Coordinates of C-alpha atoms in Angstrom, one line a residue:
X1 CA 0.0 0.0 0.1
X2 CA 2.9 2.3 0.9
X3 CA 4.7 1.7 -2.4
X4 CA 1.4 2.3 -4.3
X5 CA 0.9 5.6 -2.7
X6 CA 4.2 6.5 -3.9
X7 CA 3.3 5.8 -7.4
X8 CA 0.1 7.9 -7.2
X9 CA 2.0 10.8 -5.9
X10 CA 4.5 10.6 -8.7
X11 CA 1.2 10.7 -11.0
X12 CA 0.1 13.9 -9.2
X13 CA 3.5 15.4 -9.6
X14 CA 3.5 14.6 -13.5
X15 CA 0.0 15.9 -14.0
X16 CA 1.0 19.2 -12.0
X17 CA 4.1 19.4 -14.3
X18 CA 2.0 19.0 -17.5
X19 CA -0.3 21.6 -16.1
X20 CA 2.8 23.9 -15.6
X21 CA 3.8 23.6 -19.2
X22 CA 0.4 24.2 -20.6
X23 CA 0.3 27.3 -18.6
X24 CA 3.6 28.3 -19.9
X25 CA 2.5 27.7 -23.7
X26 CA -0.7 29.9 -22.9
X27 CA 1.6 32.8 -21.7
X28 CA 3.8 32.4 -24.9
X29 CA 0.4 32.4 -26.8
X30 CA -0.7 35.6 -25.1
X31 CA 2.6 37.4 -25.7
X32 CA 2.4 36.8 -29.5
X33 CA -1.3 37.5 -29.8
X34 CA -1.5 40.3 -27.5
X35 CA -3.1 42.7 -29.9
X36 CA -6.0 40.3 -30.2
X37 CA -6.9 41.0 -26.4
X38 CA -6.4 44.9 -26.0
X39 CA -8.6 45.0 -23.0
X40 CA -7.3 42.1 -21.1
X41 CA -5.5 43.9 -18.2
X42 CA -8.8 46.0 -17.5
X43 CA -11.0 42.9 -17.8
X44 CA -8.7 40.8 -15.5
X45 CA -5.6 38.8 -17.0
X46 CA -5.6 36.4 -14.2
X47 CA -9.1 35.5 -14.3
X48 CA -8.6 34.6 -18.0
X49 CA -5.5 32.4 -17.2
X50 CA -7.4 30.8 -14.4
X51 CA -10.3 29.8 -16.5
X52 CA -8.0 28.1 -19.0
X53 CA -6.9 25.5 -16.1
X54 CA -10.2 23.6 -16.4
X55 CA -9.6 23.1 -20.2
X56 CA -6.0 22.3 -19.7
X57 CA -6.8 19.5 -17.1
X58 CA -9.4 18.1 -19.5
X59 CA -6.8 17.9 -22.3
X60 CA -4.1 16.5 -20.0
X61 CA -6.4 13.7 -18.9
X62 CA -7.3 12.8 -22.5
X63 CA -3.8 12.9 -23.9
X64 CA -2.3 11.1 -20.9
X65 CA -4.9 8.5 -20.2
X66 CA -2.7 5.6 -21.2
X67 CA 0.3 7.1 -18.9
X68 CA -2.5 7.5 -16.2
X69 CA -3.9 3.9 -16.5
X70 CA -0.3 2.4 -16.3
X71 CA 0.5 4.6 -13.4
X72 CA -2.3 3.5 -11.3
X73 CA -2.5 -0.1 -12.0
X74 CA -1.2 -1.7 -8.7
X75 CA 1.5 -4.0 -10.2
X76 CA 5.0 -4.3 -8.8
X77 CA 6.1 -4.1 -12.4
X78 CA 6.0 -0.3 -12.2
X79 CA 9.6 -0.4 -10.7
X80 CA 11.2 -2.2 -13.7
X81 CA 13.3 0.3 -15.6
X82 CA 11.7 -0.5 -18.9
X83 CA 8.4 0.3 -17.5
X84 CA 9.5 3.7 -16.2
X85 CA 11.0 4.5 -19.5
X86 CA 7.7 3.7 -21.3
X87 CA 6.2 6.2 -18.8
X88 CA 8.5 8.8 -19.6
X89 CA 8.2 8.2 -23.3
X90 CA 4.3 8.4 -23.1
X91 CA 4.4 11.7 -21.2
X92 CA 6.9 13.6 -23.2
X93 CA 5.4 12.4 -26.4
X94 CA 1.7 13.2 -25.9
X95 CA 2.5 16.4 -23.9
X96 CA 5.0 17.6 -26.6
X97 CA 2.2 17.2 -29.3
X98 CA 0.0 19.5 -27.1
X99 CA 2.9 22.1 -26.8
X100 CA 3.5 22.1 -30.5
X101 CA -0.3 22.7 -31.3
X102 CA -0.6 25.5 -28.7
X103 CA 2.5 27.2 -30.3
X104 CA 1.4 26.6 -33.9
X105 CA -1.9 28.4 -33.0
X106 CA 0.0 31.4 -32.3
X107 CA 0.2 31.8 -36.2
X108 CA -3.1 30.3 -36.9
X109 CA -5.1 32.7 -34.5
X110 CA -3.7 35.7 -36.2
X111 CA -5.3 34.8 -39.6
X112 CA -8.6 33.1 -38.2
X113 CA -9.3 34.7 -34.8
X114 CA -9.7 31.2 -33.3
X115 CA -8.1 28.0 -32.0
X116 CA -7.9 25.2 -34.5
X117 CA -10.7 22.9 -34.8
X118 CA -11.1 19.3 -36.0
X119 CA -11.5 20.5 -39.7
X120 CA -7.8 21.6 -39.8
X121 CA -7.0 18.2 -40.8
X122 CA -9.2 18.5 -44.0
X123 CA -7.9 22.0 -44.5
X124 CA -4.2 20.8 -44.5
X125 CA -4.8 18.2 -47.2
X126 CA -7.1 20.2 -49.4
X127 CA -4.6 21.5 -52.3
X128 CA -0.9 22.2 -51.9
X129 CA -0.9 25.4 -50.1
X130 CA 0.1 24.0 -46.8
X131 CA 3.0 22.2 -48.2
X132 CA 4.0 25.3 -50.4
X133 CA 4.0 27.6 -47.4
X134 CA 5.4 25.6 -44.7
X135 CA 8.9 26.6 -45.2
X136 CA 8.0 30.3 -45.1
X137 CA 6.1 29.8 -41.8
X138 CA 9.3 28.1 -40.4
X139 CA 11.5 30.9 -41.5
X140 CA 9.1 33.7 -40.3
X141 CA 8.3 32.0 -37.1
X142 CA 11.5 30.6 -36.2
X143 CA 11.3 31.8 -32.6
X144 CA 8.2 29.7 -32.1
X145 CA 10.3 26.7 -33.1
X146 CA 13.1 27.5 -30.9
X147 CA 10.7 28.0 -27.9
X148 CA 9.2 24.7 -28.6
X149 CA 12.5 23.0 -28.4
X150 CA 13.4 24.7 -25.3
X151 CA 9.9 23.6 -23.8
X152 CA 10.5 20.1 -24.9
X153 CA 13.9 19.9 -23.3
X154 CA 12.7 21.5 -20.0
X155 CA 9.7 19.1 -19.9
X156 CA 11.9 16.0 -20.5
X157 CA 14.6 17.1 -17.9
X158 CA 11.8 18.1 -15.4
X159 CA 10.0 14.7 -15.6
X160 CA 13.2 13.0 -15.5
X161 CA 14.1 14.9 -12.2
X162 CA 10.8 13.9 -10.5
X163 CA 11.1 10.4 -11.7
X164 CA 14.6 9.9 -10.4
X165 CA 13.3 11.1 -7.0
X166 CA 11.0 8.3 -6.6
X167 CA 12.5 5.6 -4.5
X168 CA 10.2 2.6 -4.1
X169 CA 12.1 1.0 -1.3
X170 CA 9.2 -1.2 0.1
X171 CA 7.8 -3.7 -2.7
X172 CA 4.7 -4.0 -0.7
X173 CA 1.9 -6.2 -1.8
X174 CA -1.2 -4.9 -3.4
X175 CA -4.3 -4.8 -1.2
X176 CA -7.8 -4.1 -1.6
X177 CA -7.2 -0.4 -0.6
X178 CA -4.7 0.0 -3.5
X179 CA -7.3 -1.0 -5.9
X180 CA -9.9 1.4 -4.1
X181 CA -7.5 4.2 -4.7
X182 CA -6.8 3.4 -8.2
X183 CA -10.5 3.4 -9.0
X184 CA -10.7 6.8 -7.2
X185 CA -7.8 8.2 -9.3
X186 CA -9.8 6.7 -12.3
X187 CA -12.9 8.7 -11.4
X188 CA -11.0 11.9 -11.0
X189 CA -9.5 11.3 -14.5
X190 CA -12.8 11.0 -15.9
X191 CA -14.0 14.1 -14.0
X192 CA -11.1 16.0 -15.5
X193 CA -12.0 14.9 -19.0
X194 CA -15.5 16.2 -18.5
X195 CA -14.4 19.4 -17.1
X196 CA -16.5 19.0 -13.9
X197 CA -19.6 17.5 -12.5
X198 CA -22.0 19.3 -14.7
X199 CA -24.6 17.2 -16.7
X200 CA -22.6 17.7 -20.1
X201 CA -19.0 17.5 -20.7
X202 CA -17.5 20.9 -21.4
X203 CA -17.1 22.1 -24.8
X204 CA -15.5 25.2 -26.7
X205 CA -18.7 27.1 -26.0
X206 CA -18.1 27.0 -22.2
X207 CA -15.1 29.3 -22.7
X208 CA -17.4 32.0 -23.9
X209 CA -18.9 32.6 -20.4
X210 CA -16.0 34.5 -19.1
X211 CA -15.8 38.2 -20.0
X212 CA -18.6 38.0 -22.7
X213 CA -16.5 35.6 -24.7
X214 CA -13.8 38.1 -25.2
X215 CA -10.9 35.7 -24.6
X216 CA -12.1 32.2 -25.8
X217 CA -8.8 31.7 -27.8
X218 CA -6.8 32.5 -24.7
X219 CA -9.0 30.3 -22.5
X220 CA -8.9 27.3 -24.6
X221 CA -6.0 25.3 -25.5
X222 CA -5.6 23.7 -29.0
X223 CA -5.6 20.0 -28.2
X224 CA -8.9 20.6 -26.4
X225 CA -10.4 22.7 -29.3
X226 CA -9.7 19.9 -31.8
X227 CA -10.7 16.9 -29.5
X228 CA -14.0 18.7 -28.5
X229 CA -14.9 19.2 -32.2
X230 CA -13.8 15.6 -33.4
X231 CA -17.4 14.2 -32.7
X232 CA -19.4 16.9 -34.2
X233 CA -21.5 15.5 -36.8
X234 CA -23.0 18.7 -38.4
X235 CA -25.4 21.6 -37.6
X236 CA -28.0 20.8 -35.1
X237 CA -31.7 21.7 -35.7
X238 CA -32.8 24.8 -33.5
X239 CA -36.4 25.1 -32.5
X240 CA -36.2 28.7 -31.0
X241 CA -39.7 29.4 -32.6
X242 CA -42.4 28.0 -34.6
X243 CA -42.0 27.9 -38.3
X244 CA -44.4 31.0 -38.8
X245 CA -43.0 33.0 -35.9
X246 CA -39.6 32.4 -37.1
X247 CA -40.5 33.7 -40.7
X248 CA -42.0 36.9 -39.1
X249 CA -38.6 37.7 -37.8
X250 CA -36.6 36.5 -40.8
X251 CA -37.6 35.0 -44.2
X252 CA -34.8 33.5 -46.3
X253 CA -37.0 33.5 -49.4
X254 CA -36.7 36.9 -51.0
X255 CA -38.6 37.8 -54.1
X256 CA -37.8 40.2 -56.6
X257 CA -39.9 41.7 -59.3
X258 CA -38.8 43.3 -62.7
X259 CA -38.7 43.1 -66.4
X260 CA -35.4 41.2 -66.4
X261 CA -34.4 43.6 -69.3
X262 CA -31.1 45.0 -67.9
X263 CA -28.4 42.8 -69.4
X264 CA -25.5 44.5 -67.7
X265 CA -22.2 42.4 -67.0
X266 CA -21.4 41.9 -63.5
X267 CA -17.7 41.7 -62.3
X268 CA -17.1 40.9 -58.6
X269 CA -13.5 41.6 -57.4
X270 CA -12.7 39.7 -54.1
X271 CA -9.6 41.2 -52.4
X272 CA -7.7 38.8 -50.2
X273 CA -7.5 40.0 -46.5
X274 CA -8.4 43.7 -47.5
X275 CA -9.6 45.0 -44.1
X276 CA -11.5 48.1 -44.1
X277 CA -8.9 49.6 -41.9
X278 CA -6.2 49.7 -44.7
X279 CA -8.5 51.8 -47.1
X280 CA -7.9 55.5 -46.4
X281 CA -11.3 56.5 -48.0
X282 CA -13.1 54.7 -45.2
X283 CA -10.9 56.3 -42.5
X284 CA -9.8 59.6 -41.0
X285 CA -6.3 58.3 -41.1
X286 CA -4.2 57.5 -44.2
X287 CA -4.5 54.1 -45.9
X288 CA -2.5 52.3 -48.5
X289 CA -5.0 52.3 -51.5
X290 CA -4.8 55.5 -53.3
X291 CA -6.7 54.0 -56.4
X292 CA -9.4 52.6 -54.3
X293 CA -9.9 55.9 -52.6
X294 CA -10.3 57.8 -56.0
X295 CA -12.7 54.9 -57.2
X296 CA -14.8 55.3 -54.2
X297 CA -15.6 59.0 -55.1
X298 CA -17.4 57.6 -58.2
X299 CA -19.0 54.7 -56.5
X300 CA -21.7 53.5 -54.2
X301 CA -19.9 52.9 -50.9
X302 CA -21.3 50.8 -48.1
X303 CA -19.9 52.4 -45.1
X304 CA -20.7 49.6 -42.4
X305 CA -20.1 46.2 -44.3
X306 CA -19.0 43.2 -42.5
X307 CA -17.5 39.8 -43.6
X308 CA -19.5 36.7 -42.8
X309 CA -16.3 34.7 -41.8
X310 CA -12.7 34.9 -40.9
X311 CA -11.1 32.6 -43.6
X312 CA -11.2 32.7 -47.4
X313 CA -12.8 29.4 -47.5
X314 CA -15.6 31.0 -45.6
X315 CA -15.7 34.2 -47.5
X316 CA -16.0 32.9 -51.1
X317 CA -19.1 31.1 -50.4
X318 CA -20.7 34.3 -48.5
X319 CA -19.8 36.6 -51.5
X320 CA -20.8 34.3 -54.4
X321 CA -23.6 32.0 -53.0
X322 CA -24.8 34.1 -49.9
X323 CA -24.0 31.3 -47.4
X324 CA -22.7 32.8 -44.2
X325 CA -20.1 30.7 -42.2
X326 CA -22.3 29.9 -39.0
X327 CA -20.7 26.6 -38.1
X328 CA -17.3 25.6 -36.9
X329 CA -16.4 23.5 -40.3
X330 CA -16.5 25.7 -43.4
X331 CA -19.3 25.1 -45.9
X332 CA -17.0 23.8 -48.5
X333 CA -15.5 21.2 -46.3
X334 CA -18.8 20.2 -44.5
X335 CA -21.1 17.4 -45.3
X336 CA -23.4 20.1 -46.7
X337 CA -20.8 21.3 -49.3
X338 CA -22.2 19.2 -52.1
X339 CA -25.7 20.8 -51.8
X340 CA -27.0 22.7 -54.9
X341 CA -27.7 26.3 -53.5
X342 CA -28.4 29.5 -55.0
X343 CA -25.2 31.3 -56.3
X344 CA -24.7 34.3 -58.5
X345 CA -23.8 31.7 -61.2
X346 CA -26.7 29.5 -60.9
X347 CA -29.2 32.5 -60.9
X348 CA -27.8 34.2 -63.8
X349 CA -27.1 31.2 -66.0
X350 CA -31.0 31.1 -66.5
X351 CA -30.8 34.6 -68.0
X352 CA -28.1 33.7 -70.6
X353 CA -25.2 34.9 -68.7
X354 CA -21.5 33.4 -69.2
X355 CA -20.4 32.9 -65.6
X356 CA -16.7 32.4 -64.4
X357 CA -14.6 32.3 -61.4
X358 CA -10.8 33.3 -61.6
X359 CA -8.2 32.6 -58.9
X360 CA -4.5 32.6 -59.6
X361 CA -3.8 29.9 -57.0
X362 CA -2.9 26.4 -57.4
X363 CA -5.3 23.7 -58.5
X364 CA -7.4 22.5 -55.6
X365 CA -6.8 25.5 -53.5
X366 CA -9.2 25.5 -50.6
X367 CA -11.8 23.4 -52.8
X368 CA -12.6 26.4 -55.0
X369 CA -12.5 24.3 -58.0
X370 CA -15.0 21.9 -56.6
X371 CA -17.1 24.9 -55.1
X372 CA -17.1 26.5 -58.5
X373 CA -18.4 23.3 -60.0
X374 CA -21.3 23.0 -57.4
X375 CA -22.2 26.6 -57.7
X376 CA -22.5 26.1 -61.3
X377 CA -20.1 28.4 -62.9
X378 CA -19.5 27.8 -66.4
X379 CA -15.9 27.8 -66.0
X380 CA -13.1 28.1 -63.1
X381 CA -9.7 29.4 -64.0
X382 CA -6.6 28.8 -61.9
X383 CA -2.8 29.0 -62.1
X384 CA -2.9 25.8 -64.4
X385 CA -4.6 27.9 -67.0
X386 CA -2.2 30.9 -66.8
X387 CA 0.1 31.1 -69.9
X388 CA 3.2 32.3 -68.4
X389 CA 3.5 30.6 -65.0
X390 CA 7.3 30.5 -64.6
X391 CA 7.5 34.3 -65.2
X392 CA 4.6 35.5 -63.0
X393 CA 4.5 32.9 -60.2
X394 CA 5.0 34.4 -56.6
X395 CA 6.7 31.3 -55.4
X396 CA 4.2 30.4 -52.9
X397 CA 0.4 31.0 -53.5
X398 CA 0.3 31.5 -57.2
X399 CA 0.2 34.3 -59.8
X400 CA 1.0 37.7 -58.6
X401 CA -1.9 40.1 -58.7
X402 CA -0.8 42.7 -61.3
X403 CA -0.1 40.2 -64.1
X404 CA -3.1 38.0 -63.1
X405 CA -5.4 40.9 -63.3
X406 CA -4.1 41.8 -66.7
X407 CA -4.7 38.2 -67.9
X408 CA -8.2 38.4 -66.4
X409 CA -8.9 41.5 -68.2
X410 CA -7.8 39.8 -71.5
X411 CA -10.1 37.0 -70.8
X412 CA -13.1 39.2 -70.2
X413 CA -12.3 40.8 -73.5
X414 CA -13.0 37.5 -75.2
X415 CA -16.2 36.8 -73.5
X416 CA -19.8 37.0 -75.0
X417 CA -21.9 39.6 -73.1
X418 CA -23.7 39.5 -70.9
X419 CA -21.3 37.9 -68.5
X420 CA -20.9 37.6 -64.7
X421 CA -17.3 37.0 -63.6
X422 CA -15.5 37.0 -60.2
X423 CA -11.8 37.1 -59.7
X424 CA -10.2 36.5 -56.1
X425 CA -6.7 38.1 -55.6
X426 CA -3.9 36.5 -53.6
X427 CA -0.8 38.6 -53.3
X428 CA -2.0 40.5 -49.9
X429 CA -1.2 37.4 -47.7
X430 CA 1.6 35.8 -45.9
X431 CA 4.7 35.6 -46.8
X432 CA 3.8 39.1 -47.8
X433 CA 5.8 39.2 -51.1
X434 CA 5.5 41.5 -54.1
X435 CA 7.3 41.1 -57.4
X436 CA 10.9 42.1 -57.4
X437 CA 10.5 45.0 -59.9
X438 CA 8.1 46.8 -57.5
X439 CA 10.2 46.5 -54.4
X440 CA 10.6 49.9 -52.7
X441 CA 7.8 51.5 -54.7
X442 CA 5.1 51.2 -52.1
X443 CA 4.9 52.5 -48.7
X444 CA 6.0 49.8 -46.1
X445 CA 3.5 50.6 -43.3
X446 CA 3.5 49.4 -39.9
X447 CA 3.1 45.6 -40.7
X448 CA 4.3 43.7 -43.9
X449 CA 0.7 43.6 -45.0
X450 CA 0.4 47.1 -45.7
X451 CA 3.0 47.1 -48.6
X452 CA 1.1 44.2 -50.3
X453 CA -2.2 46.0 -49.9
X454 CA -0.6 48.9 -51.8
X455 CA 0.7 46.7 -54.3
X456 CA -2.8 45.2 -55.1
X457 CA -4.2 48.5 -55.1
X458 CA -1.7 49.2 -57.9
X459 CA -2.6 46.0 -59.8
X460 CA -6.4 47.3 -59.5
X461 CA -5.5 50.6 -61.0
X462 CA -3.7 49.0 -63.9
X463 CA -6.7 46.5 -64.4
X464 CA -9.2 49.4 -64.6
X465 CA -7.0 51.6 -66.9
X466 CA -6.9 48.7 -69.3
X467 CA -10.6 47.7 -68.8
X468 CA -11.7 51.2 -69.8
X469 CA -10.4 50.7 -73.2
X470 CA -12.7 47.7 -73.6
X471 CA -16.1 47.8 -75.2
X472 CA -17.8 46.0 -72.3
X473 CA -16.4 48.3 -69.6
X474 CA -19.4 50.9 -69.7
X475 CA -22.0 48.3 -69.6
X476 CA -20.6 46.6 -66.5
X477 CA -21.1 46.8 -62.8
X478 CA -18.1 46.2 -60.6
X479 CA -18.4 45.0 -57.1
X480 CA -15.4 45.2 -54.9
X481 CA -15.2 43.7 -51.6
X482 CA -12.9 41.3 -49.3
X483 CA -12.8 37.7 -48.4
X484 CA -12.0 38.7 -44.7
X485 CA -9.8 40.8 -42.6
X486 CA -6.3 40.6 -41.4
X487 CA -4.2 42.1 -38.5
X488 CA -5.1 45.6 -37.3
X489 CA -3.0 48.4 -36.1
X490 CA -5.6 50.8 -34.9
X491 CA -7.4 50.3 -31.6
X492 CA -11.0 51.1 -33.0
X493 CA -10.5 47.8 -35.2
X494 CA -8.9 45.7 -32.6
X495 CA -12.1 44.3 -31.4
X496 CA -15.2 42.0 -32.3
X497 CA -16.6 44.8 -34.5
X498 CA -13.4 45.7 -36.5
X499 CA -12.5 42.1 -36.9
X500 CA -14.9 41.7 -39.6
X501 CA -15.2 45.3 -41.0
X502 CA -14.6 45.0 -44.8
X503 CA -14.9 47.3 -47.9
X504 CA -18.1 47.0 -50.1
X505 CA -17.9 49.1 -53.2
X506 CA -20.3 49.3 -56.2
X507 CA -18.9 51.0 -59.2
X508 CA -21.0 51.6 -62.3
X509 CA -19.1 53.4 -65.0
X510 CA -22.1 54.6 -66.8
X511 CA -23.3 56.3 -63.6
X512 CA -20.0 57.4 -62.2
X513 CA -21.5 59.0 -59.1
X514 CA -20.8 59.1 -55.5
X515 CA -23.4 57.7 -53.0
X516 CA -23.3 56.2 -49.5
X517 CA -25.0 53.3 -48.1
X518 CA -24.9 53.7 -44.2
X519 CA -27.0 50.8 -43.3
X520 CA -25.5 47.6 -42.0
X521 CA -24.2 45.3 -44.9
X522 CA -22.7 42.0 -45.3
X523 CA -21.0 39.7 -47.9
X524 CA -24.3 37.7 -48.2
X525 CA -26.1 40.9 -49.5
X526 CA -24.0 40.7 -52.7
X527 CA -26.2 38.0 -54.4
X528 CA -29.6 39.8 -53.8
X529 CA -28.0 43.1 -54.5
X530 CA -27.0 41.7 -58.1
X531 CA -30.5 40.5 -58.6
X532 CA -31.9 43.8 -57.6
X533 CA -29.5 45.8 -59.7
X534 CA -30.4 43.6 -62.8
X535 CA -34.0 43.8 -62.0
X536 CA -34.7 40.3 -62.4
X537 CA -38.0 38.7 -61.9
X538 CA -37.4 35.7 -59.6
X539 CA -37.4 34.3 -55.9
X540 CA -34.1 33.1 -54.2
X541 CA -33.0 31.6 -50.9
X542 CA -30.7 34.1 -49.4
X543 CA -29.4 35.2 -46.0
X544 CA -29.0 39.0 -46.7
X545 CA -30.6 42.0 -48.2
X546 CA -30.0 44.0 -51.3
X547 CA -27.9 47.0 -50.5
X548 CA -30.8 49.0 -52.3
X549 CA -33.2 47.7 -49.5
X550 CA -33.9 50.0 -46.6
X551 CA -33.1 47.3 -44.1
X552 CA -29.9 45.5 -43.5
X553 CA -28.0 43.3 -40.9
X554 CA -24.8 41.3 -40.7
X555 CA -24.2 38.1 -38.9
X556 CA -21.1 35.9 -38.2
X557 CA -19.9 33.1 -35.9
X558 CA -16.6 32.7 -34.1
X559 CA -15.5 30.7 -30.8
X560 CA -19.1 29.5 -30.6
X561 CA -20.4 33.1 -30.4
X562 CA -22.7 34.5 -32.9
X563 CA -22.4 38.1 -33.6
X564 CA -25.5 40.2 -35.1
X565 CA -25.0 43.6 -36.3
X566 CA -28.0 46.0 -37.0
X567 CA -28.5 49.8 -36.9
X568 CA -25.1 50.6 -35.3
X569 CA -25.4 47.9 -32.5
X570 CA -23.6 44.6 -32.0
X571 CA -25.1 41.8 -30.2
X572 CA -23.2 38.8 -28.9
X573 CA -25.1 35.4 -28.4
X574 CA -23.7 32.1 -27.5
X575 CA -26.6 29.9 -28.7
X576 CA -28.4 29.9 -25.3
X577 CA -28.1 33.4 -24.0
X578 CA -27.1 36.9 -25.0
X579 CA -23.6 38.0 -23.6
X580 CA -23.3 41.6 -24.5
X581 CA -24.7 44.4 -26.6
X582 CA -22.4 47.3 -27.9
X583 CA -23.3 50.7 -29.4
X584 CA -20.6 50.4 -32.3
X585 CA -21.0 54.1 -33.2
X586 CA -20.8 55.8 -29.8
X587 CA -18.3 53.2 -28.4
X588 CA -16.0 52.1 -31.2
X589 CA -13.6 50.3 -28.8
X590 CA -16.5 48.2 -27.3
X591 CA -15.8 49.0 -23.7
X592 CA -19.4 49.4 -22.4
X593 CA -21.7 46.6 -22.5
X594 CA -25.4 48.2 -22.5
X595 CA -27.2 44.7 -22.6
X596 CA -29.1 45.6 -19.3
X597 CA -29.9 49.3 -20.4
X598 CA -31.3 48.2 -23.8
X599 CA -33.2 45.3 -22.9
X600 CA -35.9 45.7 -25.5
X601 CA -33.4 46.3 -28.4
X602 CA -31.4 43.3 -27.3
X603 CA -34.5 41.1 -27.4
X604 CA -35.5 42.4 -30.7
X605 CA -32.1 41.6 -32.2
X606 CA -32.0 38.5 -30.3
X607 CA -35.2 37.2 -32.0
X608 CA -33.9 38.1 -35.4
X609 CA -30.7 36.5 -34.9
X610 CA -32.4 33.2 -33.6
X611 CA -34.5 33.3 -36.6
X612 CA -31.7 33.5 -39.0
X613 CA -29.9 30.6 -37.2
X614 CA -32.9 28.3 -36.9
X615 CA -33.7 28.9 -40.8
X616 CA -29.8 28.4 -41.7
X617 CA -29.5 25.2 -39.7
X618 CA -33.0 23.8 -41.1
X619 CA -32.3 24.6 -44.8
X620 CA -28.8 23.2 -44.3
X621 CA -29.8 19.9 -42.8
X622 CA -32.9 19.4 -45.1
X623 CA -31.2 20.5 -48.4
X624 CA -33.2 23.6 -48.9
X625 CA -30.6 26.2 -49.8
X626 CA -32.4 26.5 -53.1
X627 CA -36.1 26.5 -54.0
X628 CA -37.7 23.6 -55.5
X629 CA -38.2 24.2 -59.1

């Protein structure tokens, strides 16, 4: 019995050691992602760190379950050197994996705003981008690799130290008390896995209960985030309201009436990672887009537009198919990705439009080729179709923006009108490279992204200058937006509001007039806006409103929190209860939660949000993203 107690004490010391190193990796994570949490000191940094212990214990229990079982089995073989070496190998290996994932998320969270989930495996093996960029990430974030090896060395040495201090002098026989203690330890392990004695095991959503969900990525650890989403089978049907009551708050079926006689071309330009913050025309401070600034003066400008997701793989379906990203797994990667829904292509094909989608990336990048097929685009063009790949390849992602947009313009010249075409740029992305001949011509800015934004703006200028010479130009409506945002340097953008703030510009050369749409807009508004502009006589399923409509809202989902924007307010809701309400106009830093003061407004917004989510989940599950024809 005495010998068994020593083994259990050694197990406790090992778990505490793992907990210490999880904590160290969280501090490293916080150091490198501090700009994601600008108010953490005023909100309580210690509270956020302490909240993380619950999730750390759960991960430790799962990853070390074999180590724990081998440690608590009351056998005298535990003193054998080989047995102890096995324990050391198991402990260092599995906790080393955890540390590597936690540090890798330092990079990931700066792009996505959340910890990795189970869909990361599908994403890595979708196309060749992960392989092509691995070297650059290792070079740019070498310090993380160094810190990982330091942590691993320290973990190995620390475990070896406490292991050597175990002197099992008395090889006492196992008694019934030993088995009772082992059973008790096993129950504690299960309790740690579940995260407590509550009815259901903890999930990622439970991290949102602290400080209105501001610190979910910090509170979680990556192994937990991945493990807790492995068993997710898809969206769950919601029953917030009856069908009729839900439709009174939000109806996804939108009818448009017109004579369908306007056969204007549509060109949708989706700019990689172009946050609204980078565009001077949207702000009181100088940006990096002189051309876009000048174009805005002759366009319809949506001043409060938001992205529906935080990744390209989420942004493209939102822009081109009107499908917001309201689940953990992107639509393209999900079990629903093969569904036929409305898209700009499927709608306009019926009216004789030639539809196409262009992206200068590698074949298979983020499944865009498969998506284009499902969305019924007549053609999808990528790097493999580009004539001078060797000359204009950026070395990682694909064809640089300036030459690819010139290629795109030439292809548009050859199309039969009317056409609807979309192009997705790629240069404004890590590893932040621009063609050699343009180095030094653009402002460096505060972060490497700024120079790339300026380069893409230059590429747009060249595209429009050439397009003006084409016969189709005057008969075209250009819609310019972004797939998502990237890193911010201004405080008013370093929050849940700025995290999704994107440009939305509609330029019609035949009109060439400046106007402002100040209502809330979103990426999913683009599909109904195109239908509205062209005066098509049709009914579609969509999760947005035309920008020509008087009403508007925006919705997105991150870290198990739904965000609903409407009339200058932002409501945050975790699927069960409202967490916060902010006045984004008067409180741009989102410091004052007015949920209790604005109860009626919050309830109104909550009802509409619930109706959108209920409708979205129902249509996704029952394959009703498109009306029966």
